[in-house]
Amino acid sequence: MTDDTAKPVRKRQARGEKRMAELLDAASEVFAAQGYAKTSTNAIAAAAGASPGTLYQFFKNKEAIADALMERYVKRLREAHGEAFDLSVAGLPLEEMLDRIIDPIVAFDRANPGYYALLSDPHLSAELASAKRPAQKLMFERLDQILEKRTPGLDAERRTRTAAVAVHLFRGLLPMIMAASEQELPAVVNETKAALRAYLASSIGN
Amino acid sequence: MTDDTAKPVRKRQARGEKRMAELLDAASEVFAAQGYAKTSTNAIAAAAGASPGTLYQFFKNKEAIADALMERYVKRLREAHGEAFDLSVAGLPLEEMLDRIIDPIVAFDRANPGYYALLSDPHLSAELASAKRPAQKLMFERLDQILEKRTPGLDAERRTRTAAVAVHLFRGLLPMIMAASEQELPAVVNETKAALRAYLASSIGN
DNA sequence: TGTTAATGCGAGTAATAGCTCGTATTTTTA
DNA sequence: TAAAAATACGAGCTATTACTCGCATTAACA
């Protein structure tokens, strides 16, 4: 059987995809300012200089906007530090490894407050689960792989739990990281690294 | 000048306060199940077996419900382990101190999912700020005092930052703590303690 | 150039939200 | 017991929501 369900062969992609990008830009801003739940789809359309009808031509519902936006965030996260967050850091001393992992993530999160807005809305979990999952997987799986390469003999269950805890520790400090001024930021980031370094050293060694 | 704006001298407190308690119980359940934003005031009233009019006789708006509920949580938190979370733990070895602090908090949070629901809704911050503040202050100030007693010579700014970071680290792990089954819980709690122990030891010594 | 399809609009719809108000009942108070 | 106050109700008001639909405009393609 041939795959005749694939690609509806969309045309007019120049104008259309530009519009989608504008709508996602607008959604990013409004989500960052008001959060997902309190953001109306009409407000997103208005912020993009479009009409509700146009918005719903590209996104079947509000959740699809969050999904697409998160997908774009994850893609950009990969691009932004694909090389820094890859497995090559596993061989570095712990302190250096954390610098290489955390600095780009902090920069990305602060540059994209809408990403934080979507990630940190725990009670829209059910609704946003499909949007959040890829982003959480990105962080967790990368770290799990790094830990595996770093300490090959480690029990898999223990390694996985360590990775999950480390990701949650970082997310716990994200509110401080996001709220910090430029002057405060270095101290907050240093404290973040100190916490993760202490935990990881105690859990899997230096 | 006399304070003639004080206390409207409410009467009928037996029936009325019982109703308020029922409404807060209902709010706690519905918030836990659906989150603050998606919970309707009519649903709270219905869950309490009351009418919307009755609800609005005791709470001037939806936010006031969250405020009152959080106030009740904080009061119960104090009662639940007022003695365990007081300054007497400051003299214990770090590991024991963490046991004494964390175990009751974990028990309370798991027994009161509505508390977690209100606390962990960062994008209702503006709206719920007044509700969340006392709960966050409770944790932070207590820990700050404990650290002060534990390491009297420590720089105040550093101590305060350490306390804030520790509270955020715990909150970062709260999703795992709340999601864990009874079987998984001990491992998750141990990992929580390990993370806090490692961080605090590296920051202020053992 | 003419047909087709993608893009665009915005008034409009059904549902639901927070909240009010007139009124009825119960309890306190005098 | 009578008046006053607190509690209770629930239909309904206004605002807002996510989303639709008929129709106009623009661009691709034969």
Coordinates of C-alpha atoms (C1' of nucleotides) in Angstrom, one line a residue:
Chain A
M1 CA 0.0 0.0 0.0
T2 CA 1.3 3.4 -1.0
D3 CA 1.3 6.2 1.5
D4 CA -1.5 8.3 0.0
T5 CA -2.2 10.0 3.3
A6 CA 1.1 11.8 3.2
K7 CA 1.6 15.5 2.5
P8 CA -1.6 17.2 1.3
V9 CA 0.8 19.0 -1.0
R10 CA 0.3 22.5 0.3
K11 CA 1.0 25.3 -2.1
R12 CA 1.4 29.0 -1.5
Q13 CA 3.9 28.3 1.2
A14 CA 5.7 31.6 1.0
R15 CA 2.8 33.7 2.2
G16 CA 1.3 31.0 4.4
E17 CA 4.4 30.0 6.3
K18 CA 5.3 33.6 6.8
R19 CA 1.9 34.1 8.4
M20 CA 2.3 31.1 10.5
A21 CA 5.6 32.4 11.7
E22 CA 4.1 35.7 12.5
L23 CA 1.3 34.0 14.4
L24 CA 3.8 32.0 16.4
D25 CA 5.8 35.1 17.2
A26 CA 2.7 36.8 18.4
A27 CA 1.7 33.7 20.5
S28 CA 5.1 33.6 22.0
E29 CA 4.8 37.2 23.2
V30 CA 1.3 37.0 24.5
F31 CA 2.0 33.7 26.3
A32 CA 5.0 35.2 27.9
A33 CA 3.1 38.2 29.1
Q34 CA -0.1 36.5 30.2
G35 CA 0.4 32.8 30.3
Y36 CA -1.3 30.1 28.2
A37 CA -4.6 29.9 30.0
K38 CA -5.3 33.6 30.1
T39 CA -4.4 34.2 26.5
S40 CA -7.2 34.4 24.0
T41 CA -6.8 33.2 20.5
N42 CA -8.3 36.5 19.3
A43 CA -5.5 38.3 21.2
I44 CA -2.9 36.2 19.4
A45 CA -4.4 37.0 16.0
A46 CA -4.7 40.7 16.8
A47 CA -1.0 40.8 18.0
A48 CA 0.0 39.2 14.7
G49 CA -2.1 41.7 12.8
A50 CA -4.4 39.0 11.5
S51 CA -8.0 38.0 12.0
P52 CA -9.3 35.1 14.0
G53 CA -10.3 33.4 10.7
T54 CA -6.8 33.5 9.4
L55 CA -5.4 32.1 12.7
Y56 CA -7.7 29.1 12.4
Q57 CA -6.8 28.5 8.9
F58 CA -3.3 27.5 10.1
F59 CA -4.0 26.1 13.5
K60 CA -7.0 23.9 14.2
N61 CA -7.3 25.0 17.8
K62 CA -5.6 26.8 20.6
E63 CA -3.6 23.8 21.7
A64 CA -2.2 23.4 18.2
I65 CA -0.7 26.8 18.6
A66 CA 1.1 25.8 21.7
D67 CA 2.2 22.6 20.1
A68 CA 3.6 24.3 17.1
L69 CA 5.3 27.0 19.2
M70 CA 6.9 24.5 21.5
E71 CA 8.1 22.5 18.5
R72 CA 9.7 25.6 17.1
Y73 CA 11.4 26.3 20.5
V74 CA 12.8 22.8 20.7
K75 CA 14.1 23.1 17.2
R76 CA 15.8 26.3 18.0
L77 CA 17.2 25.0 21.3
R78 CA 18.8 22.2 19.3
E79 CA 20.2 24.6 16.8
A80 CA 21.3 27.1 19.5
H81 CA 23.7 24.7 21.2
G82 CA 23.5 21.5 19.5
E83 CA 27.2 21.2 19.6
A84 CA 27.6 22.4 23.2
F85 CA 24.9 20.1 24.6
D86 CA 26.1 17.1 22.7
L87 CA 28.0 14.2 24.1
S88 CA 31.4 15.7 23.7
V89 CA 31.0 17.5 27.0
A90 CA 30.8 14.2 28.8
G91 CA 34.6 14.0 29.1
L92 CA 35.1 17.4 30.6
P93 CA 35.6 18.1 34.3
L94 CA 32.2 18.5 36.0
E95 CA 32.5 22.2 36.5
E96 CA 33.4 22.8 32.8
M97 CA 30.7 20.5 31.7
L98 CA 28.1 22.4 33.6
D99 CA 29.3 25.7 32.1
R100 CA 28.9 24.3 28.7
I101 CA 25.4 22.9 29.3
I102 CA 23.9 25.6 31.5
D103 CA 25.0 28.8 30.0
P104 CA 23.3 28.3 26.6
I105 CA 20.2 27.1 28.2
V106 CA 20.0 30.1 30.5
A107 CA 20.6 32.4 27.5
F108 CA 17.9 30.6 25.5
D109 CA 15.3 30.6 28.3
R110 CA 15.8 34.3 29.0
A111 CA 15.6 35.2 25.3
N112 CA 12.4 33.2 24.9
P113 CA 10.2 33.9 27.9
G114 CA 7.3 32.3 26.0
Y115 CA 9.1 29.0 26.3
Y116 CA 9.3 29.3 30.0
A117 CA 5.6 30.3 30.1
L118 CA 4.5 27.1 28.4
L119 CA 6.9 24.8 30.3
S120 CA 6.0 26.1 33.7
D121 CA 2.3 25.8 33.6
P122 CA 1.9 22.6 35.5
H123 CA -1.8 22.6 35.7
L124 CA -2.3 22.7 32.0
S125 CA -0.3 19.6 31.9
A126 CA -3.2 17.5 30.5
E127 CA -3.9 20.0 27.8
L128 CA -0.3 20.9 27.1
A129 CA 1.2 17.5 27.6
S130 CA 1.8 17.0 23.9
A131 CA 3.4 20.4 23.6
K132 CA 5.7 20.0 26.7
R133 CA 6.8 16.4 26.2
P134 CA 9.4 17.0 23.4
A135 CA 11.0 19.9 25.3
Q136 CA 11.2 17.9 28.5
K137 CA 12.5 14.9 26.6
L138 CA 15.2 16.9 25.0
M139 CA 16.7 18.0 28.3
F140 CA 16.3 14.7 30.1
E141 CA 17.5 12.4 27.3
R142 CA 20.5 14.4 26.5
L143 CA 21.6 14.5 30.1
D144 CA 20.9 10.8 30.5
Q145 CA 23.2 10.1 27.5
I146 CA 25.9 12.4 28.8
L147 CA 25.8 10.7 32.2
E148 CA 25.9 7.3 30.5
K149 CA 29.0 8.3 28.6
R150 CA 30.5 9.9 31.6
T151 CA 30.1 6.9 34.0
P152 CA 29.6 3.9 31.9
G153 CA 29.4 1.4 34.8
L154 CA 26.5 3.2 36.5
D155 CA 23.3 1.4 37.1
A156 CA 20.8 2.5 34.4
E157 CA 18.0 3.1 36.9
R158 CA 20.1 5.2 39.1
R159 CA 21.5 7.1 36.2
T160 CA 18.0 7.8 34.9
R161 CA 16.8 9.0 38.2
T162 CA 19.8 11.2 38.6
A163 CA 19.2 12.8 35.2
A164 CA 15.5 13.4 36.0
V165 CA 16.3 14.9 39.4
A166 CA 19.0 17.2 37.9
V167 CA 16.6 18.4 35.3
H168 CA 14.0 19.1 37.9
L169 CA 16.5 20.9 40.1
F170 CA 17.3 23.2 37.2
R171 CA 13.7 23.8 36.5
G172 CA 13.2 24.7 40.2
L173 CA 15.7 27.4 39.9
L174 CA 14.3 28.7 36.6
P175 CA 12.0 31.2 38.3
M176 CA 15.0 32.8 39.9
I177 CA 16.9 32.8 36.7
M178 CA 14.0 34.3 34.8
A179 CA 13.3 36.9 37.4
A180 CA 16.9 38.0 37.9
S181 CA 18.1 41.3 36.5
E182 CA 21.2 41.4 34.3
Q183 CA 23.3 42.3 37.4
E184 CA 21.9 39.6 39.5
L185 CA 22.0 36.9 36.9
P186 CA 25.7 35.8 37.2
A187 CA 25.2 35.1 40.9
V188 CA 22.0 33.2 40.3
V189 CA 23.6 31.1 37.6
N190 CA 26.6 30.4 39.7
E191 CA 24.4 29.2 42.5
T192 CA 22.6 27.0 40.0
K193 CA 25.8 25.5 38.8
A194 CA 26.9 25.0 42.4
A195 CA 23.7 23.2 43.3
L196 CA 23.9 20.9 40.3
R197 CA 27.6 20.3 40.8
A198 CA 27.1 19.4 44.4
Y199 CA 24.3 17.0 43.6
L200 CA 25.9 15.4 40.6
A201 CA 29.2 15.0 42.4
S202 CA 27.5 13.3 45.4
S203 CA 25.5 11.1 43.1
I204 CA 27.8 10.0 40.4
G205 CA 31.2 11.4 41.4
N206 CA 33.2 14.3 40.1
Chain B
M1 CA -8.9 59.2 65.7
T2 CA -10.6 55.9 66.5
D3 CA -10.5 53.0 64.1
D4 CA -14.2 53.0 63.1
T5 CA -13.4 51.0 60.0
A6 CA -12.5 47.9 61.9
K7 CA -14.4 44.7 62.2
P8 CA -18.0 44.9 60.9
V9 CA -18.7 42.7 63.9
R10 CA -20.0 39.6 62.1
K11 CA -22.5 37.5 63.9
R12 CA -24.0 34.0 63.1
Q13 CA -20.5 32.6 62.9
A14 CA -21.6 29.0 63.6
R15 CA -23.5 28.4 60.4
G16 CA -21.5 30.9 58.4
E17 CA -18.0 29.7 59.3
K18 CA -19.1 26.1 58.7
R19 CA -20.2 27.1 55.3
M20 CA -17.0 28.9 54.6
A21 CA -15.0 25.8 55.6
E22 CA -17.2 23.6 53.3
L23 CA -16.6 26.0 50.5
L24 CA -12.8 26.0 51.1
D25 CA -12.8 22.2 51.3
A26 CA -14.6 22.1 47.9
A27 CA -12.3 24.7 46.4
S28 CA -9.3 22.6 47.6
E29 CA -10.6 19.6 45.8
V30 CA -11.5 21.3 42.6
F31 CA -8.3 23.3 42.4
A32 CA -6.4 20.1 42.9
A33 CA -8.3 18.3 40.2
Q34 CA -8.4 21.1 37.6
G35 CA -6.1 23.9 38.6
Y36 CA -7.0 27.4 39.6
A37 CA -7.6 28.9 36.1
K38 CA -9.9 26.2 34.8
T39 CA -12.0 26.0 38.0
S40 CA -15.2 27.9 37.9
T41 CA -16.7 29.5 41.0
N42 CA -20.0 27.8 40.2
A43 CA -18.2 24.4 40.2
I44 CA -16.8 25.2 43.7
A45 CA -20.2 26.2 44.9
A46 CA -21.8 23.0 43.5
A47 CA -19.1 20.8 45.0
A48 CA -19.8 22.4 48.3
G49 CA -23.6 21.8 47.9
A50 CA -24.1 25.5 47.8
S51 CA -25.4 28.1 45.4
P52 CA -23.3 30.7 43.6
G53 CA -25.0 33.4 45.7
T54 CA -24.0 31.7 48.9
L55 CA -20.4 31.5 47.8
Y56 CA -20.3 35.2 47.0
Q57 CA -21.7 36.0 50.3
F58 CA -18.5 34.8 52.0
F59 CA -15.9 35.5 49.3
K60 CA -16.0 38.7 47.3
N61 CA -14.4 37.1 44.2
K62 CA -12.6 34.1 42.9
E63 CA -9.2 35.3 44.0
A64 CA -10.4 35.8 47.6
I65 CA -11.2 32.1 47.7
A66 CA -7.6 31.2 46.8
D67 CA -6.4 33.7 49.3
A68 CA -8.5 32.3 52.1
L69 CA -7.6 28.7 51.1
M70 CA -3.9 29.4 51.1
E71 CA -4.2 31.2 54.4
R72 CA -5.7 28.0 55.8
Y73 CA -3.0 25.9 54.3
V74 CA -0.3 28.0 55.8
K75 CA -2.0 27.8 59.2
R76 CA -2.2 24.1 59.0
L77 CA 1.3 23.8 57.8
R78 CA 2.5 25.7 60.9
E79 CA 0.4 23.5 63.1
A80 CA 1.4 20.2 61.4
H81 CA 5.1 20.6 62.1
G82 CA 5.5 23.8 64.0
E83 CA 7.8 22.1 66.4
A84 CA 9.7 20.1 63.8
F85 CA 10.3 23.0 61.5
D86 CA 11.3 25.4 64.3
L87 CA 14.7 26.5 65.2
S88 CA 15.5 23.5 67.4
V89 CA 16.6 21.5 64.3
A90 CA 19.4 23.9 63.6
G91 CA 21.7 22.1 65.9
L92 CA 21.2 18.7 64.4
P93 CA 23.6 17.1 61.9
L94 CA 22.6 18.1 58.4
E95 CA 21.1 14.7 57.5
E96 CA 18.9 14.6 60.5
M97 CA 17.9 18.2 60.1
L98 CA 16.7 17.5 56.6
D99 CA 14.7 14.5 57.7
R100 CA 13.0 16.6 60.3
I101 CA 12.2 19.4 57.8
I102 CA 11.4 17.5 54.7
D103 CA 9.4 14.6 55.8
P104 CA 6.5 16.6 57.3
I105 CA 6.4 18.9 54.3
V106 CA 6.3 16.0 51.9
A107 CA 3.5 14.5 53.9
F108 CA 1.6 17.7 54.0
D109 CA 2.0 18.4 50.3
R110 CA 0.8 15.0 49.3
A111 CA -2.1 15.2 51.7
N112 CA -3.1 18.6 50.3
P113 CA -2.8 18.5 46.5
G114 CA -4.8 21.7 46.3
Y115 CA -1.9 23.5 48.1
Y116 CA 0.4 22.3 45.4
A117 CA -2.0 23.3 42.7
L118 CA -2.1 26.9 43.9
L119 CA 1.6 27.1 44.6
S120 CA 2.8 25.8 41.3
D121 CA 0.8 27.9 38.9
P122 CA 3.5 30.4 38.1
H123 CA 1.5 32.3 35.5
L124 CA -1.2 33.2 37.8
S125 CA 1.5 34.8 39.8
A126 CA 0.1 38.3 39.3
E127 CA -3.4 37.2 40.3
L128 CA -2.4 34.8 43.0
A129 CA 0.6 36.7 44.3
S130 CA -1.2 37.7 47.4
A131 CA -2.3 34.1 48.0
K132 CA 1.1 32.6 47.4
R133 CA 3.3 35.1 49.3
P134 CA 2.6 33.9 52.8
A135 CA 3.3 30.2 51.9
Q136 CA 6.5 31.1 50.2
K137 CA 7.5 33.3 53.1
L138 CA 6.8 30.6 55.6
M139 CA 9.3 28.2 53.9
F140 CA 11.9 30.7 53.1
E141 CA 12.0 32.7 56.4
R142 CA 12.1 29.6 58.5
L143 CA 15.0 28.1 56.6
D144 CA 16.8 31.5 56.7
Q145 CA 16.4 31.6 60.4
I146 CA 17.6 28.0 60.8
L147 CA 20.7 28.7 58.6
E148 CA 21.4 31.8 60.7
K149 CA 21.3 29.8 63.9
R150 CA 23.3 27.0 62.3
T151 CA 26.1 29.2 60.9
P152 CA 26.1 32.5 62.8
G153 CA 29.1 33.9 61.2
L154 CA 27.7 33.6 57.7
D155 CA 27.3 36.6 55.5
A156 CA 23.6 37.6 55.5
E157 CA 23.3 38.0 51.8
R158 CA 24.9 34.7 51.1
R159 CA 22.7 33.0 53.7
T160 CA 19.6 34.5 52.2
R161 CA 20.5 33.4 48.8
T162 CA 21.3 29.9 50.0
A163 CA 17.9 29.7 51.7
A164 CA 16.1 30.9 48.6
V165 CA 17.9 28.5 46.3
A166 CA 17.2 25.6 48.7
V167 CA 13.5 26.4 48.7
H168 CA 13.5 26.5 44.9
L169 CA 15.4 23.3 44.7
F170 CA 12.8 21.6 46.8
R171 CA 10.0 23.1 44.7
G172 CA 11.7 21.9 41.6
L173 CA 11.4 18.3 42.9
L174 CA 7.9 18.7 44.1
P175 CA 6.4 17.5 40.8
M176 CA 8.3 14.3 41.2
I177 CA 7.2 14.0 44.8
M178 CA 3.6 14.7 43.9
A179 CA 3.6 12.3 41.0
A180 CA 5.3 9.4 42.8
S181 CA 3.4 6.3 43.9
E182 CA 3.6 5.2 47.5
Q183 CA 6.2 2.6 46.4
E184 CA 8.3 5.2 44.5
L185 CA 8.0 7.9 47.1
P186 CA 10.9 6.8 49.5
A187 CA 13.4 6.8 46.6
V188 CA 12.2 10.2 45.4
V189 CA 12.3 11.7 48.9
N190 CA 15.8 10.3 49.5
E191 CA 17.0 11.8 46.3
T192 CA 15.5 15.1 47.3
K193 CA 17.3 15.0 50.6
A194 CA 20.5 14.0 48.9
A195 CA 20.3 17.0 46.6
L196 CA 19.6 19.4 49.4
R197 CA 22.3 17.9 51.6
A198 CA 24.8 18.1 48.8
Y199 CA 23.9 21.7 48.0
L200 CA 23.8 22.9 51.6
A201 CA 27.0 21.1 52.6
S202 CA 28.8 22.7 49.7
S203 CA 27.3 26.1 50.5
I204 CA 27.5 26.4 54.2
G205 CA 29.3 23.3 55.4
N206 CA 28.0 20.2 57.0
Chain C
dT1 C1' -6.2 34.7 -19.4
dG2 C1' -9.2 32.1 -16.8
dT3 C1' -9.7 28.6 -13.3
dT4 C1' -8.5 26.9 -9.0
dA5 C1' -6.8 27.0 -4.6
dA6 C1' -4.6 29.3 -0.9
dT7 C1' -4.9 33.2 2.0
dG8 C1' -7.6 36.8 4.3
dC9 C1' -11.3 39.0 6.8
dG10 C1' -14.5 40.0 10.7
dA11 C1' -19.2 39.7 12.1
dG12 C1' -21.4 36.2 14.3
dT13 C1' -22.4 31.8 17.3
dA14 C1' -22.8 28.8 21.2
dA15 C1' -20.9 28.0 25.4
dT16 C1' -19.2 29.4 29.6
dA17 C1' -17.2 32.5 32.9
dG18 C1' -17.6 35.5 37.1
dC19 C1' -20.8 37.6 39.5
dT20 C1' -25.6 40.0 41.0
dC21 C1' -30.0 40.6 42.8
dG22 C1' -34.6 39.8 44.3
dT23 C1' -36.4 37.0 47.4
dA24 C1' -37.0 33.3 50.8
dT25 C1' -35.5 31.0 55.1
dT26 C1' -33.2 30.7 59.5
dT27 C1' -31.2 32.6 63.6
dT28 C1' -30.2 36.4 66.8
dT29 C1' -31.7 40.0 69.5
dA30 C1' -34.7 43.0 72.0
Chain D
dT1 C1' -43.1 37.6 69.6
dA2 C1' -41.5 41.0 66.3
dA3 C1' -37.8 43.2 64.0
dA4 C1' -33.3 42.8 62.2
dA5 C1' -29.6 40.5 60.5
dA6 C1' -27.2 36.6 58.6
dT7 C1' -27.6 32.8 55.5
dA8 C1' -29.4 30.6 51.3
dC9 C1' -31.0 30.2 46.7
dG10 C1' -30.8 30.1 41.6
dA11 C1' -32.3 32.4 37.5
dG12 C1' -30.1 35.5 34.9
dC13 C1' -26.9 39.4 33.5
dT14 C1' -22.8 40.9 31.1
dA15 C1' -18.5 39.9 29.3
dT16 C1' -15.5 36.9 27.2
dT17 C1' -14.2 32.7 25.2
dA18 C1' -12.8 29.4 21.3
dC19 C1' -14.2 28.9 17.1
dT20 C1' -17.1 29.2 12.3
dC21 C1' -18.6 30.7 7.8
dG22 C1' -19.7 33.2 3.9
dC23 C1' -17.3 35.9 1.1
dA24 C1' -13.4 38.8 -0.8
dT25 C1' -8.6 38.9 -2.4
dT26 C1' -4.3 37.1 -4.1
dA27 C1' -1.3 34.1 -6.3
dA28 C1' -0.2 29.7 -9.0
dC29 C1' -0.8 27.2 -13.0
dA30 C1' -3.0 25.4 -17.3

